Amino acid sequence: MRKLFIKAAAFGLAAAMLLSGCSTNEQSKEDSPAGTIDESNPTAGTIDEEKAPAGTYKVQTSYVNIYGDGMFYESQMRLKYIDFTNMNDVFVCPYPNCTHTDPSVCAAYGITIHPTVADGSLYSFNSEITFDRNSEPVTVLSVTKSGLDGTNRENYDEVENAYMNSLSTVVTNDSAVYFANYKPQFDEMSGSTSNVYGYSLASYDLLTKEFKEYDLEVEGYGAGMSIMGVFDGEIYVLVSVSEDENVTENTSHTLYRFNPLTESVNESDIEIDMSRTIAAASDDYLVYSTPEGTYVYTKDGSSTLFEEFSPSYGPIVNGILFPSLLKNGAQAVDLSTMELIPVCLESSLINPTIVYYIDGSYVMQGIDTEQNEMVFTKVPQDEVLNN
């Protein structure tokens, strides 16, 4: 297997955040145009390789972590879980008289970084950088294991040369967690970590404790690696790199496809730069945002272009591609018909986002300005979309 190693420098995650805003053109469904069929699809030709079926991999971000019909989320360094069937949210702590304010007593503290359930136990992570006797940086990934209620906690494992960023996106499959592994270097002049560093694509198995690095690495000034999502059984990984210290002008971006079944790494034909990036990905759809518009690729090789629709990291929920700027007058895409649907939602929340669909309703999360806290509301489908 060939080893893909890129050496230079990068913006890190910055390129993934530079997307144009979404359209706010108000239309009825009867007036809403469908996307234009586009003959070219850079994802075509990859469908013959052995791949896992849809639903095998779960994308987990620092703000959306679905488990069952609910979600884990952090509230002031404490882990909470909300059940979307009844919208009850609780601290992950079983003690009836706990005020959930004392880290030495409350079980909800200390398990907020990528909490993941495997084989009936709850795991979480913490990463740190230390220096050895030669002043070389050493990364350590600490893994904590507890019951699903946060009790019976133990220091489960420590993995050297592994580092998982708390704000990064990871992909899980049963007991495996795939992540971008940060690799710092030491700068003798400053006496600290250098602005030249690297990443590798890696995984950690929660049951076997196996840590594995794959044949995708990057190293250089401000190097970056970001997991963008899963499409057609493959994990899409954005790698950024520059030729010199001038990362502002000389950064290049490349998108790779990683197949966990075969452990193969292949460069995607999708062009990535400061104005072109992956906006959303699910098992069946890959959404590509460009100055010309938004392309929706399907795993059967078809492609549709929406010239007036450019979502910024729009989530895909229940077969609907939502704009991240979720407000009345914005437009979503029905991916089953490739038609635009007006959003009719009114919300007072800051940064409202659709995260789930259950029992004919969408679950929306956002910041409540009065409580200054993440809140969730369940909204009937016809109050979200004008279809």
mmCIF file of N, CA and C in Angstrom, residues 61 63-64 66 71 84 87 312-317 320-327 343 345 347-357 362-367 374-379 384:
data_model
loop_
_atom_site.group_PDB
_atom_site.id
_atom_site.type_symbol
_atom_site.label_atom_id
_atom_site.label_comp_id
_atom_site.label_asym_id
_atom_site.label_seq_id
_atom_site.Cartn_x
_atom_site.Cartn_y
_atom_site.Cartn_z
ATOM 1 N N THR A 61 -19.411 15.324 16.132
ATOM 2 C CA THR A 61 -18.717 16.600 16.272
ATOM 3 C C THR A 61 -18.735 17.035 17.738
ATOM 4 N N TYR A 63 -20.362 19.420 18.845
ATOM 5 C CA TYR A 63 -21.669 19.980 19.192
ATOM 6 C C TYR A 63 -22.846 19.086 18.814
ATOM 7 N N VAL A 64 -22.631 18.047 18.006
ATOM 8 C CA VAL A 64 -23.697 17.089 17.690
ATOM 9 C C VAL A 64 -23.154 15.685 17.905
ATOM 10 N N ILE A 66 -25.049 12.244 18.495
ATOM 11 C CA ILE A 66 -26.291 11.488 18.592
ATOM 12 C C ILE A 66 -26.017 10.106 19.186
ATOM 13 N N MET A 71 -29.179 12.696 22.412
ATOM 14 C CA MET A 71 -27.888 13.305 22.136
ATOM 15 C C MET A 71 -27.151 13.659 23.427
ATOM 16 N N PHE A 84 -34.869 12.601 22.819
ATOM 17 C CA PHE A 84 -35.728 13.309 21.885
ATOM 18 C C PHE A 84 -37.154 12.759 21.839
ATOM 19 N N MET A 87 -38.144 14.718 25.162
ATOM 20 C CA MET A 87 -37.422 15.984 25.347
ATOM 21 C C MET A 87 -36.982 16.211 26.797
ATOM 22 N N SER A 312 -23.847 27.132 4.282
ATOM 23 C CA SER A 312 -22.613 27.070 5.052
ATOM 24 C C SER A 312 -22.759 25.947 6.074
ATOM 25 N N TYR A 313 -22.171 24.797 5.744
ATOM 26 C CA TYR A 313 -22.223 23.633 6.629
ATOM 27 C C TYR A 313 -23.643 23.239 6.974
ATOM 28 N N GLY A 314 -24.503 23.208 5.967
ATOM 29 C CA GLY A 314 -25.874 22.787 6.223
ATOM 30 C C GLY A 314 -25.930 21.327 6.627
ATOM 31 N N PRO A 315 -26.632 20.974 7.686
ATOM 32 C CA PRO A 315 -26.762 19.568 8.061
ATOM 33 C C PRO A 315 -27.750 18.852 7.151
ATOM 34 N N ILE A 316 -27.606 17.540 7.027
ATOM 35 C CA ILE A 316 -28.562 16.698 6.317
ATOM 36 C C ILE A 316 -29.311 15.879 7.356
ATOM 37 N N VAL A 317 -30.618 16.121 7.470
ATOM 38 C CA VAL A 317 -31.464 15.428 8.444
ATOM 39 C C VAL A 317 -32.741 14.982 7.737
ATOM 40 N N ILE A 320 -33.246 15.868 4.107
ATOM 41 C CA ILE A 320 -33.346 17.288 3.794
ATOM 42 C C ILE A 320 -31.995 17.947 4.082
ATOM 43 N N LEU A 321 -31.492 18.706 3.103
ATOM 44 C CA LEU A 321 -30.284 19.495 3.307
ATOM 45 C C LEU A 321 -30.700 20.879 3.783
ATOM 46 N N PHE A 322 -30.372 21.180 5.042
ATOM 47 C CA PHE A 322 -30.755 22.457 5.637
ATOM 48 C C PHE A 322 -29.617 23.470 5.514
ATOM 49 N N PRO A 323 -29.958 24.750 5.338
ATOM 50 C CA PRO A 323 -28.922 25.784 5.419
ATOM 51 C C PRO A 323 -28.540 25.998 6.877
ATOM 52 N N SER A 324 -27.290 26.345 7.121
ATOM 53 C CA SER A 324 -26.905 26.584 8.509
ATOM 54 C C SER A 324 -27.519 27.870 9.028
ATOM 55 N N LEU A 325 -27.774 28.834 8.127
ATOM 56 C CA LEU A 325 -28.483 30.050 8.516
ATOM 57 C C LEU A 325 -29.974 29.741 8.469
ATOM 58 N N LEU A 326 -30.469 29.162 9.557
ATOM 59 C CA LEU A 326 -31.825 28.624 9.598
ATOM 60 C C LEU A 326 -32.796 29.715 10.031
ATOM 61 N N LYS A 327 -33.474 30.287 9.054
ATOM 62 C CA LYS A 327 -34.441 31.335 9.378
ATOM 63 C C LYS A 327 -35.524 31.359 8.310
ATOM 64 N N VAL A 343 -37.895 27.520 3.917
ATOM 65 C CA VAL A 343 -37.941 27.331 5.366
ATOM 66 C C VAL A 343 -38.920 28.346 5.943
ATOM 67 N N LEU A 345 -39.530 28.588 9.381
ATOM 68 C CA LEU A 345 -39.311 28.526 10.825
ATOM 69 C C LEU A 345 -39.039 29.902 11.411
ATOM 70 N N SER A 347 -37.593 31.492 14.953
ATOM 71 C CA SER A 347 -36.927 31.100 16.194
ATOM 72 C C SER A 347 -36.179 32.281 16.792
ATOM 73 N N SER A 348 -36.229 32.369 18.115
ATOM 74 C CA SER A 348 -35.504 33.423 18.820
ATOM 75 C C SER A 348 -34.134 32.942 19.299
ATOM 76 N N LEU A 349 -33.810 31.679 19.025
ATOM 77 C CA LEU A 349 -32.535 31.123 19.469
ATOM 78 C C LEU A 349 -31.384 31.664 18.630
ATOM 79 N N ILE A 350 -30.211 31.711 19.230
ATOM 80 C CA ILE A 350 -28.998 32.075 18.503
ATOM 81 C C ILE A 350 -28.435 30.826 17.837
ATOM 82 N N ASN A 351 -28.111 30.941 16.554
ATOM 83 C CA ASN A 351 -27.552 29.836 15.776
ATOM 84 C C ASN A 351 -28.410 28.569 15.847
ATOM 85 N N PRO A 352 -29.694 28.672 15.541
ATOM 86 C CA PRO A 352 -30.530 27.464 15.558
ATOM 87 C C PRO A 352 -30.095 26.481 14.476
ATOM 88 N N THR A 353 -30.059 25.196 14.818
ATOM 89 C CA THR A 353 -29.620 24.149 13.905
ATOM 90 C C THR A 353 -30.509 22.929 14.069
ATOM 91 N N ILE A 354 -30.898 22.318 12.959
ATOM 92 C CA ILE A 354 -31.653 21.071 12.999
ATOM 93 C C ILE A 354 -30.680 19.922 13.244
ATOM 94 N N VAL A 355 -30.982 19.082 14.245
ATOM 95 C CA VAL A 355 -30.066 17.994 14.580
ATOM 96 C C VAL A 355 -30.695 16.609 14.470
ATOM 97 N N TYR A 356 -32.047 16.521 14.412
ATOM 98 C CA TYR A 356 -32.663 15.198 14.426
ATOM 99 C C TYR A 356 -34.095 15.294 13.915
ATOM 100 N N TYR A 357 -34.617 14.136 13.499
ATOM 101 C CA TYR A 357 -36.019 14.033 13.079
ATOM 102 C C TYR A 357 -36.632 12.822 13.762
ATOM 103 N N TYR A 362 -38.998 17.918 13.788
ATOM 104 C CA TYR A 362 -37.565 18.151 13.780
ATOM 105 C C TYR A 362 -37.130 18.666 15.151
ATOM 106 N N VAL A 363 -35.953 18.221 15.583
ATOM 107 C CA VAL A 363 -35.386 18.712 16.832
ATOM 108 C C VAL A 363 -34.364 19.783 16.481
ATOM 109 N N MET A 364 -34.524 20.937 17.094
ATOM 110 C CA MET A 364 -33.654 22.077 16.834
ATOM 111 C C MET A 364 -32.883 22.426 18.099
ATOM 112 N N GLN A 365 -31.604 22.712 17.926
ATOM 113 C CA GLN A 365 -30.809 23.181 19.058
ATOM 114 C C GLN A 365 -30.319 24.600 18.779
ATOM 115 N N GLY A 366 -30.106 25.348 19.852
ATOM 116 C CA GLY A 366 -29.601 26.709 19.727
ATOM 117 C C GLY A 366 -29.339 27.286 21.104
ATOM 118 N N ILE A 367 -28.824 28.494 21.124
ATOM 119 C CA ILE A 367 -28.505 29.157 22.390
ATOM 120 C C ILE A 367 -29.662 30.058 22.795
ATOM 121 N N MET A 374 -27.401 26.101 26.019
ATOM 122 C CA MET A 374 -27.903 25.329 24.894
ATOM 123 C C MET A 374 -29.273 24.761 25.240
ATOM 124 N N VAL A 375 -30.231 24.957 24.358
ATOM 125 C CA VAL A 375 -31.570 24.423 24.572
ATOM 126 C C VAL A 375 -32.013 23.675 23.309
ATOM 127 N N PHE A 376 -33.010 22.809 23.481
ATOM 128 C CA PHE A 376 -33.530 22.014 22.393
ATOM 129 C C PHE A 376 -35.036 22.176 22.342
ATOM 130 N N THR A 377 -35.578 22.262 21.128
ATOM 131 C CA THR A 377 -37.019 22.323 20.948
ATOM 132 C C THR A 377 -37.418 21.353 19.842
ATOM 133 N N LYS A 378 -38.613 20.767 19.985
ATOM 134 C CA LYS A 378 -39.148 19.874 18.961
ATOM 135 C C LYS A 378 -40.216 20.645 18.197
ATOM 136 N N VAL A 379 -40.032 20.741 16.873
ATOM 137 C CA VAL A 379 -40.913 21.564 16.041
ATOM 138 C C VAL A 379 -41.570 20.671 14.997
ATOM 139 N N VAL A 384 -41.526 23.887 10.045
ATOM 140 C CA VAL A 384 -40.127 24.084 9.661
ATOM 141 C C VAL A 384 -39.998 24.294 8.170
#
